[in-house]
Short mmCIF file of C-alpha atoms in Angstrom, two decimals:
data_model
loop_
_atom_site.label_atom_id
_atom_site.label_comp_id
_atom_site.label_asym_id
_atom_site.label_seq_id
_atom_site.Cartn_x
_atom_site.Cartn_y
_atom_site.Cartn_z
CA UNK U 1 -0.08 0.03 -0.14
CA UNK U 2 0.90 3.27 -0.65
CA UNK U 3 3.24 4.51 2.26
CA UNK U 4 4.87 1.39 2.80
CA UNK U 5 7.25 2.20 0.46
CA UNK U 6 9.58 5.59 0.16
CA UNK U 7 11.55 6.26 -2.48
CA UNK U 8 14.71 9.02 -1.70
CA UNK U 9 16.67 10.94 -4.20
CA UNK U 10 19.79 11.24 -2.79
CA UNK U 11 23.11 12.50 -3.88
CA UNK U 12 24.41 9.00 -3.81
CA UNK U 13 21.40 7.30 -6.15
CA UNK U 14 18.22 6.28 -5.55
CA UNK U 15 17.55 4.43 -1.99
CA UNK U 16 13.94 2.70 -1.21
CA UNK U 17 12.50 2.36 1.88
CA UNK U 18 10.32 -0.70 1.94
CA UNK U 19 8.51 -1.37 5.37
CA UNK U 20 8.77 -4.98 6.19
CA UNK U 21 7.56 -6.95 9.55
CA UNK U 22 11.18 -6.21 11.09
CA UNK U 23 11.29 -2.65 10.10
CA UNK U 24 12.71 -0.44 7.02
CA UNK U 25 14.69 -2.43 4.55
CA UNK U 26 16.43 -0.40 1.74
CA UNK U 27 17.41 -1.06 -2.00
CA UNK U 28 19.92 1.44 -3.49
CA UNK U 29 19.94 1.81 -7.35
CA UNK U 30 21.72 4.05 -9.80
CA UNK U 31 24.53 4.25 -7.17
CA UNK U 32 26.63 7.06 -6.45
CA UNK U 33 24.81 9.07 -9.21
CA UNK U 34 22.84 12.16 -7.64
CA UNK U 35 19.27 11.58 -8.35
CA UNK U 36 17.27 14.97 -8.18
CA UNK U 37 13.72 13.76 -7.99
CA UNK U 38 12.24 10.08 -7.85
CA UNK U 39 8.71 9.45 -7.88
CA UNK U 40 6.33 6.55 -8.92
CA UNK U 41 3.51 7.30 -11.11
CA UNK U 42 0.13 5.93 -9.31
CA UNK U 43 -1.60 5.54 -12.76
CA UNK U 44 1.33 3.29 -14.52
CA UNK U 45 3.31 1.76 -11.87
CA UNK U 46 6.28 2.87 -13.21
CA UNK U 47 9.60 4.53 -11.07
CA UNK U 48 10.97 7.63 -12.71
CA UNK U 49 14.16 9.49 -11.28
CA UNK U 50 16.17 12.17 -12.81
CA UNK U 51 19.51 11.91 -12.87
CA UNK U 52 22.29 14.04 -12.36
CA UNK U 53 25.91 12.45 -13.83
CA UNK U 54 28.56 14.27 -13.16
CA UNK U 55 30.20 13.88 -16.23
CA UNK U 56 27.39 12.53 -18.46
CA UNK U 57 24.94 15.35 -17.77
CA UNK U 58 20.95 15.12 -16.42
CA UNK U 59 19.41 12.32 -17.89
CA UNK U 60 15.89 10.26 -17.08
CA UNK U 61 15.48 7.32 -16.11
CA UNK U 62 12.83 4.99 -15.39
CA UNK U 63 11.59 1.48 -14.70
CA UNK U 64 8.91 -0.52 -14.42
CA UNK U 65 9.50 -2.29 -11.47
CA UNK U 66 11.79 -0.39 -9.30
CA UNK U 67 14.60 -3.01 -9.49
CA UNK U 68 15.62 -2.71 -13.42
CA UNK U 69 15.66 1.08 -15.01
CA UNK U 70 16.71 1.90 -18.35
CA UNK U 71 17.13 5.67 -20.22
CA UNK U 72 14.13 6.59 -21.97
CA UNK U 73 13.96 8.87 -24.93
CA UNK U 74 15.65 11.58 -23.30
CA UNK U 75 14.33 15.46 -22.45
CA UNK U 76 15.81 17.95 -25.21
CA UNK U 77 15.14 21.52 -26.09
CA UNK U 78 14.08 21.59 -29.71
CA UNK U 79 16.21 22.98 -31.94
CA UNK U 80 16.50 27.13 -31.96
CA UNK U 81 14.79 27.56 -28.32
CA UNK U 82 16.83 29.95 -26.20
CA UNK U 83 16.04 32.42 -23.41
CA UNK U 84 16.20 35.50 -22.06
CA UNK U 85 18.91 35.53 -18.84
CA UNK U 86 19.46 38.72 -17.82
CA UNK U 87 21.23 41.38 -19.48
CA UNK U 88 24.78 42.56 -21.06
CA UNK U 89 26.18 45.43 -22.52
CA UNK U 90 26.21 45.63 -25.93
CA UNK U 91 30.30 44.55 -26.38
CA UNK U 92 29.04 41.29 -24.15
CA UNK U 93 29.86 42.32 -20.56
CA UNK U 94 27.44 40.72 -18.26
CA UNK U 95 25.40 43.46 -16.27
CA UNK U 96 23.61 42.71 -12.91
CA UNK U 97 20.59 45.27 -12.44
CA UNK U 98 20.89 44.57 -8.85
CA UNK U 99 24.34 45.61 -8.68
CA UNK U 100 24.09 49.52 -7.81
CA UNK U 101 28.08 49.44 -9.12
CA UNK U 102 26.78 48.41 -12.39
CA UNK U 103 27.68 50.84 -15.55
CA UNK U 104 24.51 52.51 -16.11
CA UNK U 105 26.31 54.70 -19.03
CA UNK U 106 26.79 51.48 -21.58
CA UNK U 107 23.13 50.39 -23.52
CA UNK U 108 22.29 46.72 -22.77
CA UNK U 109 20.60 44.15 -24.33
CA UNK U 110 18.55 40.86 -23.33
CA UNK U 111 21.67 38.02 -22.57
CA UNK U 112 20.28 35.48 -24.71
CA UNK U 113 20.97 31.44 -24.13
CA UNK U 114 20.30 28.32 -25.90
CA UNK U 115 17.71 26.05 -24.07
CA UNK U 116 19.87 23.07 -22.91
CA UNK U 117 18.92 20.72 -20.35
CA UNK U 118 20.88 21.41 -16.94
CA UNK U 119 18.40 19.54 -14.86
CA UNK U 120 15.15 17.83 -14.13
CA UNK U 121 13.98 19.43 -11.12
CA UNK U 122 10.11 18.40 -11.05
CA UNK U 123 7.78 15.59 -11.77
CA UNK U 124 3.89 15.20 -11.97
CA UNK U 125 1.82 12.46 -13.34
CA UNK U 126 -1.07 13.28 -15.20
CA UNK U 127 -4.51 12.49 -13.64
CA UNK U 128 -6.67 9.18 -13.26
CA UNK U 129 -7.79 9.89 -17.21
CA UNK U 130 -4.93 10.42 -18.46
CA UNK U 131 -2.45 7.22 -17.81
CA UNK U 132 0.84 7.37 -19.24
CA UNK U 133 0.83 11.13 -18.76
CA UNK U 134 3.99 12.72 -17.04
CA UNK U 135 4.96 16.19 -16.79
CA UNK U 136 8.61 16.97 -16.08
CA UNK U 137 9.85 20.82 -14.78
CA UNK U 138 13.42 21.28 -15.51
CA UNK U 139 16.40 23.95 -15.76
CA UNK U 140 15.94 26.38 -17.67
CA UNK U 141 12.47 26.52 -16.95
CA UNK U 142 11.41 23.93 -19.20
CA UNK U 143 8.06 22.13 -18.54
CA UNK U 144 7.70 18.76 -21.22
CA UNK U 145 4.62 16.71 -21.06
CA UNK U 146 4.67 13.01 -22.21
CA UNK U 147 1.42 11.19 -22.94
CA UNK U 148 3.19 8.02 -24.15
CA UNK U 149 4.56 6.98 -21.06
CA UNK U 150 8.04 9.07 -21.67
CA UNK U 151 8.23 7.94 -25.02
CA UNK U 152 8.08 11.51 -26.46
CA UNK U 153 8.09 14.63 -24.69
CA UNK U 154 7.15 17.84 -25.93
CA UNK U 155 7.69 21.31 -24.41
CA UNK U 156 5.68 23.57 -23.48
CA UNK U 157 5.71 26.37 -26.02
CA UNK U 158 3.50 28.71 -25.19
CA UNK U 159 4.67 28.73 -21.20
CA UNK U 160 7.99 28.78 -22.84
CA UNK U 161 7.03 31.89 -24.54
CA UNK U 162 5.20 33.55 -21.67
CA UNK U 163 4.96 37.26 -21.58
CA UNK U 164 6.43 37.12 -18.39
CA UNK U 165 10.04 35.89 -19.90
CA UNK U 166 9.77 38.00 -22.65
CA UNK U 167 7.45 36.91 -25.12
CA UNK U 168 8.87 34.41 -27.85
CA UNK U 169 12.41 35.70 -28.16
CA UNK U 170 13.23 33.21 -30.62
CA UNK U 171 14.74 35.42 -33.28
CA UNK U 172 16.82 38.62 -33.32
CA UNK U 173 16.37 41.46 -32.10
CA UNK U 174 14.67 41.00 -29.04
CA UNK U 175 13.76 43.83 -27.11
CA UNK U 176 11.81 42.22 -24.13
CA UNK U 177 12.61 41.56 -20.69
CA UNK U 178 12.38 38.67 -18.72
CA UNK U 179 10.77 38.82 -15.41
CA UNK U 180 11.93 35.58 -14.01
CA UNK U 181 14.90 36.23 -12.47
CA UNK U 182 16.11 32.75 -11.13
CA UNK U 183 18.25 31.33 -8.52
CA UNK U 184 18.22 28.63 -6.10
CA UNK U 185 20.01 26.37 -8.00
CA UNK U 186 23.49 26.55 -9.84
CA UNK U 187 24.52 24.10 -12.12
CA UNK U 188 28.15 24.39 -13.77
CA UNK U 189 28.13 27.76 -12.55
CA UNK U 190 25.14 28.47 -13.86
CA UNK U 191 21.75 29.90 -12.11
CA UNK U 192 19.08 30.39 -13.85
CA UNK U 193 14.89 29.50 -13.36
CA UNK U 194 13.50 26.14 -12.38
CA UNK U 195 10.10 24.88 -12.70
CA UNK U 196 10.50 23.06 -9.20
CA UNK U 197 6.27 22.71 -8.17
CA UNK U 198 3.85 20.59 -10.19
CA UNK U 199 0.53 20.25 -9.08
CA UNK U 200 -2.55 18.82 -11.39
CA UNK U 201 -5.88 19.39 -10.13
CA UNK U 202 -7.37 15.92 -8.90
CA UNK U 203 -10.89 16.57 -10.00
CA UNK U 204 -9.95 18.66 -13.59
CA UNK U 205 -6.59 17.45 -14.99
CA UNK U 206 -6.23 19.68 -17.76
CA UNK U 207 -5.69 22.17 -14.88
CA UNK U 208 -2.75 22.35 -13.29
CA UNK U 209 -0.06 25.03 -11.72
CA UNK U 210 3.95 25.78 -11.51
CA UNK U 211 6.16 27.43 -9.52
CA UNK U 212 9.31 29.31 -10.20
CA UNK U 213 11.87 30.78 -7.45
CA UNK U 214 12.02 33.91 -8.02
CA UNK U 215 9.34 34.02 -10.68
CA UNK U 216 5.75 33.09 -8.92
CA UNK U 217 3.16 30.75 -9.76
CA UNK U 218 1.33 30.23 -13.24
CA UNK U 219 -1.98 28.30 -14.05
CA UNK U 220 -3.30 26.80 -16.76
CA UNK U 221 -6.66 25.58 -17.17
CA UNK U 222 -6.89 24.38 -20.89
CA UNK U 223 -4.48 21.80 -20.43
CA UNK U 224 -1.47 23.88 -21.22
CA UNK U 225 -2.38 26.38 -24.24
CA UNK U 226 -2.88 29.46 -22.15
CA UNK U 227 -1.07 30.42 -18.71
CA UNK U 228 -1.54 33.03 -16.32
CA UNK U 229 -0.12 34.04 -13.53
CA UNK U 230 -1.29 33.47 -9.79
CA UNK U 231 0.83 35.71 -7.67
CA UNK U 232 -2.03 37.86 -5.87
CA UNK U 233 -1.53 38.55 -2.27
CA UNK U 234 2.08 37.09 -2.18
CA UNK U 235 4.84 39.22 -0.72
CA UNK U 236 8.35 39.64 -2.16
CA UNK U 237 10.16 41.33 1.17
CA UNK U 238 13.08 41.30 -0.64
CA UNK U 239 12.35 43.12 -3.58
CA UNK U 240 11.29 47.31 -3.20
CA UNK U 241 7.87 46.91 -4.06
CA UNK U 242 6.79 43.39 -2.19
CA UNK U 243 3.39 43.05 -3.75
CA UNK U 244 4.76 42.79 -7.60
CA UNK U 245 3.22 41.07 -9.89
CA UNK U 246 6.29 38.57 -10.97
CA UNK U 247 9.71 37.81 -9.36
CA UNK U 248 7.97 35.89 -6.00
CA UNK U 249 10.07 33.25 -4.61
CA UNK U 250 8.22 29.74 -3.80
CA UNK U 251 9.82 27.32 -2.51
CA UNK U 252 7.52 24.61 -2.89
CA UNK U 253 3.60 24.35 -3.69
CA UNK U 254 1.30 21.98 -2.94
CA UNK U 255 -2.59 21.19 -3.29
CA UNK U 256 -5.12 19.55 -1.29
CA UNK U 257 -6.37 16.27 -3.57
CA UNK U 258 -9.59 16.22 -2.15
CA UNK U 259 -10.10 20.13 -1.70
CA UNK U 260 -7.90 21.29 -5.01
CA UNK U 261 -9.02 25.02 -4.21
CA UNK U 262 -6.82 25.16 -1.03
CA UNK U 263 -3.43 25.55 -2.16
CA UNK U 264 -0.27 25.99 -0.05
CA UNK U 265 3.17 27.53 -0.52
CA UNK U 266 6.26 27.52 1.68
CA UNK U 267 7.83 30.55 0.47
CA UNK U 268 11.14 32.17 0.60
CA UNK U 269 9.41 34.97 2.62
CA UNK U 270 7.05 33.07 4.45
CA UNK U 271 4.15 30.46 4.48
CA UNK U 272 1.20 31.33 1.83
CA UNK U 273 -2.37 29.74 1.60
CA UNK U 274 -5.16 30.14 -1.02
CA UNK U 275 -8.75 28.86 -0.64
CA UNK U 276 -9.54 30.06 -3.99
CA UNK U 277 -7.43 27.67 -6.49
CA UNK U 278 -4.28 30.17 -6.06
CA UNK U 279 -6.82 33.20 -7.67
CA UNK U 280 -5.80 35.21 -4.13
CA UNK U 281 -3.01 34.09 -1.29
CA UNK U 282 -2.96 35.03 2.37
CA UNK U 283 0.40 35.40 4.19
CA UNK U 284 -0.32 32.81 7.68
CA UNK U 285 2.97 32.92 9.25
CA UNK U 286 5.20 35.89 10.69
CA UNK U 287 8.75 36.83 11.27
CA UNK U 288 9.95 35.58 15.16
CA UNK U 289 7.05 32.52 14.65
CA UNK U 290 8.98 28.99 14.22
CA UNK U 291 6.57 28.02 10.90
CA UNK U 292 7.29 31.01 9.26
CA UNK U 293 10.85 30.12 7.02
CA UNK U 294 11.24 26.88 4.75
CA UNK U 295 11.07 24.89 1.57
CA UNK U 296 8.81 22.29 1.92
CA UNK U 297 4.85 22.17 2.64
CA UNK U 298 2.77 19.18 2.88
CA UNK U 299 -1.50 19.56 2.69
CA UNK U 300 -3.75 16.78 4.05
CA UNK U 301 -5.52 14.59 1.65
CA UNK U 302 -8.63 15.88 2.56
CA UNK U 303 -9.08 18.62 4.81
CA UNK U 304 -7.37 21.74 2.79
CA UNK U 305 -7.20 23.53 5.80
CA UNK U 306 -4.43 21.29 7.64
CA UNK U 307 -0.77 21.49 6.20
CA UNK U 308 2.95 21.03 7.53
CA UNK U 309 6.26 22.64 7.22
CA UNK U 310 9.51 21.40 8.61
CA UNK U 311 10.75 25.00 9.22
CA UNK U 312 14.10 26.63 8.93
CA UNK U 313 16.03 29.61 10.87
CA UNK U 314 15.94 32.30 7.98
CA UNK U 315 17.20 32.29 4.60
CA UNK U 316 20.64 33.09 6.28
CA UNK U 317 20.91 30.35 8.57
CA UNK U 318 19.09 27.43 6.18
CA UNK U 319 19.28 24.77 9.10
CA UNK U 320 17.44 23.74 12.42
CA UNK U 321 16.18 26.45 14.48
CA UNK U 322 18.59 26.46 17.73
CA UNK U 323 19.82 23.42 16.91
CA UNK U 324 16.53 21.40 17.37
CA UNK U 325 14.26 19.88 14.80
CA UNK U 326 10.59 20.05 14.40
CA UNK U 327 7.67 19.95 12.53
CA UNK U 328 4.23 22.51 12.85
CA UNK U 329 1.10 21.60 12.16
CA UNK U 330 -2.14 23.37 11.45
CA UNK U 331 -5.37 22.48 11.41
CA UNK U 332 -6.97 25.97 10.84
CA UNK U 333 -5.69 27.39 7.12
CA UNK U 334 -2.64 28.30 9.20
CA UNK U 335 -4.40 30.82 11.74
CA UNK U 336 -2.23 28.77 14.86
CA UNK U 337 0.55 26.33 14.23
CA UNK U 338 1.18 23.58 16.48
CA UNK U 339 4.84 22.57 16.91
CA UNK U 340 5.86 18.64 17.73
CA UNK U 341 9.32 17.35 18.69
CA UNK U 342 8.77 14.44 19.97
CA UNK U 343 11.48 11.78 18.56
CA UNK U 344 13.33 14.34 16.17
CA UNK U 345 16.65 15.53 17.87
CA UNK U 346 16.79 18.61 20.08
CA UNK U 347 20.04 19.72 20.11
CA UNK U 348 23.60 19.83 17.47
CA UNK U 349 21.02 19.32 14.63
CA UNK U 350 22.30 21.19 11.28
CA UNK U 351 20.08 19.79 8.68
CA UNK U 352 18.10 21.06 5.97
CA UNK U 353 15.41 19.67 4.86
CA UNK U 354 14.91 20.73 0.95
CA UNK U 355 11.73 21.46 -0.97
CA UNK U 356 10.83 18.00 -2.23
CA UNK U 357 12.22 16.36 0.47
CA UNK U 358 9.31 15.74 2.88
CA UNK U 359 6.03 13.54 1.85
CA UNK U 360 2.52 12.99 3.25
CA UNK U 361 0.61 9.02 2.86
CA UNK U 362 -2.29 9.43 4.83
CA UNK U 363 -1.47 9.83 8.58
CA UNK U 364 2.29 8.86 7.72
CA UNK U 365 4.85 11.46 6.89
CA UNK U 366 8.38 11.44 5.94
CA UNK U 367 11.25 14.05 5.47
CA UNK U 368 14.84 13.68 5.15
CA UNK U 369 17.71 15.95 5.25
CA UNK U 370 21.08 17.07 3.70
CA UNK U 371 22.27 15.33 6.59
CA UNK U 372 21.32 11.87 5.64
CA UNK U 373 18.57 11.80 8.24
CA UNK U 374 15.18 10.25 7.49
CA UNK U 375 12.37 10.45 9.83
CA UNK U 376 9.23 9.03 9.65
CA UNK U 377 5.47 9.74 11.82
CA UNK U 378 2.59 7.50 11.69
CA UNK U 379 0.01 10.15 13.64
CA UNK U 380 -0.06 12.53 11.56
CA UNK U 381 3.51 14.49 12.23
CA UNK U 382 2.97 14.00 16.09
CA UNK U 383 6.05 12.10 16.77
CA UNK U 384 8.78 10.99 14.75
CA UNK U 385 11.19 8.06 14.42
CA UNK U 386 14.52 8.03 13.17
CA UNK U 387 15.39 5.27 9.65
CA UNK U 388 18.81 6.34 9.48
CA UNK U 389 21.04 8.79 10.19
CA UNK U 390 23.69 7.82 7.79
CA UNK U 391 21.80 8.29 4.78
CA UNK U 392 23.60 10.90 1.73
CA UNK U 393 22.31 14.15 1.46
CA UNK U 394 18.72 13.69 0.34
CA UNK U 395 17.05 15.63 -1.82
CA UNK U 396 13.63 14.42 -2.97
CA UNK U 397 11.42 11.93 -0.21
CA UNK U 398 8.10 10.18 -2.25
CA UNK U 399 5.97 7.63 -0.76
CA UNK U 400 5.44 5.10 -3.98
CA UNK R 1 38.16 5.01 -40.01
CA UNK R 2 39.23 6.47 -36.66
CA UNK R 3 39.08 4.08 -33.80
CA UNK R 4 37.13 5.30 -30.96
CA UNK R 5 38.36 4.66 -26.95
CA UNK R 6 36.03 5.37 -23.96
CA UNK R 7 36.38 6.38 -20.26
CA UNK R 8 35.34 2.78 -18.96
CA UNK R 9 32.69 4.35 -17.23
CA UNK R 10 30.96 4.91 -20.22
CA UNK R 11 30.62 0.70 -19.95
CA UNK R 12 27.98 1.09 -17.19
CA UNK R 13 25.72 2.63 -19.44
CA UNK R 14 26.63 1.16 -22.86
CA UNK R 15 27.64 -2.34 -22.10
CA UNK R 16 28.42 -3.53 -25.71
CA UNK R 17 31.23 -0.83 -25.47
CA UNK R 18 33.14 -3.02 -23.05
CA UNK R 19 35.95 -5.12 -25.47
CA UNK R 20 34.52 -3.73 -28.39
CA UNK R 21 36.55 -2.18 -31.42
CA UNK R 22 34.91 0.85 -32.22
CA UNK R 23 35.81 2.14 -35.93
CA UNK R 24 33.61 4.78 -37.27
CA UNK R 25 34.47 6.48 -40.42
CA UNK R 26 33.55 10.16 -40.03
CA UNK R 27 35.53 13.69 -41.20
CA UNK R 28 34.41 15.22 -38.69
CA UNK R 29 34.11 14.57 -34.67
CA UNK R 30 30.32 15.84 -34.86
CA UNK R 31 29.99 13.62 -37.61
CA UNK R 32 31.89 10.73 -35.05
CA UNK R 33 29.57 11.54 -32.39
CA UNK R 34 26.43 11.32 -34.77
CA UNK R 35 27.20 7.78 -36.14
CA UNK R 36 28.14 6.38 -32.21
CA UNK R 37 24.65 7.24 -31.47
CA UNK R 38 23.15 5.32 -34.17
CA UNK R 39 25.61 2.27 -33.40
CA UNK R 40 25.02 3.00 -29.70
CA UNK R 41 21.54 4.60 -29.36
CA UNK R 42 21.51 7.49 -26.76
CA UNK R 43 25.32 7.86 -26.53
CA UNK R 44 25.62 11.30 -28.12
CA UNK R 45 23.61 12.74 -25.43
CA UNK R 46 25.99 11.24 -22.88
CA UNK R 47 28.68 12.77 -25.04
CA UNK R 48 27.31 16.19 -26.04
CA UNK R 49 24.30 18.34 -25.52
CA UNK R 50 21.50 18.24 -27.70
CA UNK R 51 23.17 21.71 -29.33
CA UNK R 52 25.67 19.47 -29.94
CA UNK R 53 28.49 20.80 -27.66
CA UNK R 54 30.63 18.93 -25.75
CA UNK R 55 29.65 18.71 -22.12
CA UNK R 56 31.62 20.49 -20.04
CA UNK R 57 32.40 17.57 -17.98
CA UNK R 58 33.53 15.32 -20.67
CA UNK R 59 36.76 15.71 -22.80
CA UNK R 60 37.54 14.72 -26.65
CA UNK R 61 40.88 13.91 -27.35
CA UNK R 62 42.22 13.45 -31.06
CA UNK R 63 45.72 11.72 -30.02
CA UNK R 64 46.60 13.04 -27.54
CA UNK R 65 45.25 16.81 -28.58
CA UNK R 66 41.99 18.06 -26.94
CA UNK R 67 39.65 18.90 -29.30
CA UNK R 68 39.78 22.90 -29.64
CA UNK R 69 35.91 23.14 -30.97
CA UNK R 70 33.40 22.38 -27.72
CA UNK R 71 30.63 23.87 -29.03
CA UNK R 72 30.52 22.24 -32.77
CA UNK R 73 32.91 19.43 -32.59
CA UNK R 74 34.33 20.64 -35.72
CA UNK R 75 37.98 19.14 -35.75
CA UNK R 76 38.90 17.10 -38.44
CA UNK R 77 39.33 13.70 -38.36
CA UNK R 78 41.99 11.28 -40.57
CA UNK R 79 41.48 7.87 -41.73
CA UNK R 80 43.77 7.19 -38.98
CA UNK R 81 42.82 9.08 -36.41
CA UNK R 82 42.74 7.56 -32.59
CA UNK R 83 39.77 9.25 -30.83
CA UNK R 84 39.61 9.13 -26.84
CA UNK R 85 36.51 9.99 -25.30
CA UNK R 86 37.04 11.02 -21.84
CA UNK R 87 35.71 12.29 -18.44
CA UNK R 88 36.76 15.54 -17.80
CA UNK R 89 38.60 15.94 -14.42
CA UNK R 90 39.34 19.45 -12.27
CA UNK R 91 41.31 17.79 -9.42
CA UNK R 92 39.57 16.30 -6.41
#
């Protein structure tokens, strides 16, 4: 049953935790290869992993049984795709528009880069009526969809050419600018926007939403033909105008499966909650409160007002608060938060929990950390048990 | 035909390379990579990105010389060329 198997995407391979009568046992695949994300498609039963070979580049891998893996036809950006990556002077010198010392007297132009796969950063599967559909989010900001279990992938061009990133920039001269500022992930010295969250409406699988760090949230209600920004109510407190349309920094977005109008977001600037399908957001945390900064968020499968976070101290200190790990839960849409610490280390903890490293299956929750800890709760987060503390740095945790 | 040798690490993903004497008829490195992909489907995307540029952490040598054109792999080959597809190490 779902909840008895957990896929850990780690720095050193894909580790599968399988619950047995005598506890959890482990299986290893892709030994030594960083796995940025791994998940199982509930519609087909296939397992999927995004790999980051140090030499051979990012790869998508799939398996029918979780043991024997193969390369499906790979995700590739179509010929001619390119994107705006900041600005440069007309003689090709990069310009940082946020740098007060940047030269202001020289004319600038958008800096163009070719579309090339740098990293697989998110996965989501189609609705029950879409067997074999898989959505993949990538860096740089690509949204790829396959409708044939990974035999072919198509880059979503309406999103690639969205007005928020400068429109269609495939041809010179480019006079527009992108409002996707990027950040958060660095691959080969490059930091460009990545799609890290994909949520599919379980009641309408042609409606899905994505989130991008330092850009915001977008929604499509027509199966990806058109996309609208969904950032009303978000606050980007690191910008001169916090209620700006674009430039928000969601760390992860999650949806309530039974009540898909209830959407949650752990954002760089706090926790945000929407009761109207992301049309409007409300901040439900405040600075100084335990639940405020962090990366992941889990939403209850039935109750849209119930969510969990694993807080970290702050953006300039991304570790457990005062060396003590805790999980916070709200059951009233973020009006109040309870802290749960039983079973979690309460001193000398330096764990960081990445955005995809926290998951829920019914009453069971699990999270993994950069320090190689995995904790599981069987009572909705109220107490925790260590499953191991010597795992590699953990990038993703997903029940299978 | 150029002779091609590979970093052993690639045998893990392309077992048929192990012990194989790989000979390819190609005028340039780009053509060689394209023809390798016909023989070993998928290998081109391990060596180069989708724009045809050599991956940052991969090196190709012709004899003992690194290829000069990493972006389009236009370096010329002769029928006697020995080509090496290697991991690019940067220390550590």
